[in-house]
């Protein structure tokens, strides 16, 4: 096989790079090492064995491809030339290498690494002798050797990690030290002897041919690509079943050589929780005198990277420069690993950092400001889930205060313990293993997974948890990384006595008493402080004033073609909508104004019900007058919040009988007001009963049969607007009055006259925009019946704007009841792929609802080119449905206030990547092709 199986990197040159193609061939770690080398960054030289080799290996029952061994040998020779060291050399310091896995997709910790390969017993002995048997060098070389024994034994021979750990921990205990760097060379010698014995018990020994060590290591790494750990991870992450790894063979640098100017570290160029770049205190950890994963294993106390300033100042300065260069070239926050050997920096890895939603939002905005990336990059790299995390729930400490709960009484990890690993607050039942987590969850119970520390086998339990808490570990521990990635609140390093075996937490409270929390007890975790609370807390809603959110939203506003309004039914909702960036109110429902009192004792229900039930005109009128005053006040409050921003107010849409719900409970009051007997009232209530109220006496039909109620609403809307306009020198409001559930042109004509008559009384004219002394309103209609779509040209001629109510439109187009459909046949429809998604969650872009919408917009645009459509409801916050809205060129979308940011994001992203209104032209083309085909056949038939 002459195929190039190996790519070399070293001395500023590399055969590969970090292009997408090369990453596929070399794996991400390999590609990045090659790229960093090319950029002139200090990377120990080495070479990458391609992922093709791994593919071959598995397709040929564990055989390496022909020619690989020769290519490895040739590249080792090259490495020897570049470094000046030789493998197996015992007269001088030998060349040692690491063998490191790395696939195209990152699978942190899933595959293997072996360090110090090439260190034979003979090399060790010779080294000690060359250094005059002095303690320090002896300790160093034995430390390298024991690490090789550990990693080789585990990864090549499959000897359990625990067995090595037991020997090592046992010796530390015997020596009375926690920190292994305090072990003497003779301790280490004992450890190695015991390791050798362990090998023998398993019928193995460490090959004393250094090249054999290397080949065995390479095979073990190929093997790990299909190891159980890696396969389970891929399954859980939804990655393909087979992902091939590259193998990186790289010259060793020794962070463990001494205690003064050698060490290893890991870091992020910006804080992966917050996205903040802190120049004085960079995010990450450094550990003097260490090698490999020591820094993240939690076995010794680590220091912040800033400690390097004193210990290894030159390396620190260089590291900061490297961070800069990496960010500039990738335009991404980098997650890097490095080693300092004899005061000099070596970069061992870089990759795009996994960030929390907040960190991605914040760093994307900052990078635009710093000129590292452009707005398009920033907007496209933030996901709806990212933003949702920003709108995270938090532990409500104010509520606790109000409830008289003292924090000190409920915090389990008092004092300094606890690391804030992933933001947000979670509340749930304490569970101590995956099995329990899944069982509770299956019963619909919220859970919090508590572990000493987590590893990949805990993953399925973590992702169903409201929050995760661990006793050990730091910001880069497994629990922290996974939780951040998944947006799960997480506290690590809490130091709490989490007893996995007995499924409980034991802790001394502030009075010194021992408290026990058992499995199933409610606890809360604060991922923003790293604290666990023995308390079932409350959570706060997200904060719209969040600066990271606001900054990012300001990137979106100028880009988004489809504008974002919000649904808001009163002034406080309107205020929240504005804070979240809404440019108007796309739907103000007036039903609640009939049912919910704003001021105590208003008794709005009594008013509307007595209007409906009374038989005497005067009583009816009085009830309506009361309602008019209250609604006028409600509207006035909304106007003063929204000022001149558009507000679309929909006239009463409820089925009449729903307004009577609860009437039976206060018949005495009703009887008094209406002057009717209770028995008679009961009959009157029954008269309103309908079999199918959603398709019955509601909406515009109500406006036609009971015009006085719509007239009252129009007067309230416009007279409040007039008062507002008279009171302000600023821009005036142009009212948008909307008629629900129309289908027939005559319905709209009828409403047009009704509204016009009332408007004239108040002094409002139809169309255009209000200005001083000239008050204007516009008349709109809602498309909630697909029949209306067929009439859209005619409906457009008699109205000024429209919006889709896609919940009802879905019900009536497909004839599905939202409530009944989802509960009964929908699961079967989904499992048999009759539909891909619940149509009430996502509008299918090829489905009938999307077509009904496209048809309406198409006919409307022909009738009036500047006629505007919006959409209101659940679909307006669903990213896939928003794609449909954008495709048919809607002017605005109107979700709930909290969802406004998601809609802005999606609209901006679509504006940068897709053609606005393209589905409309596709639909038009399809219809016209069918039409011309039809004309041809029709001609034939006629002739
Ligand atoms: P992972 O993919 O699990 O992060 P790595 O291949 O990055 O595994 O190896 C883990 C650690 O081993 C690195 O972070 C680094 O500290 C150490 N290491 C790997 N190669 C070398 C080397 N050539 N010299 C010194 N340390 C190394
Ligand atoms: Mg690792
Ligand atoms: Mg690594």
PDB file of C-alpha atoms in Angstrom, residues 242 255 678 761 849:
ATOM      1  CA  UNK A 242     -18.495   4.313  13.675  1.00  0.00           C
ATOM      2  CA  UNK A 255       6.128  18.955  32.867  1.00  0.00           C
ATOM      3  CA  UNK A 678     -82.547  31.921  39.536  1.00  0.00           C
ATOM      4  CA  UNK A 761     -68.292  59.016  16.466  1.00  0.00           C
ATOM      5  CA  UNK A 849     -51.132  24.565   6.534  1.00  0.00           C
TER       6      UNK A 849
END
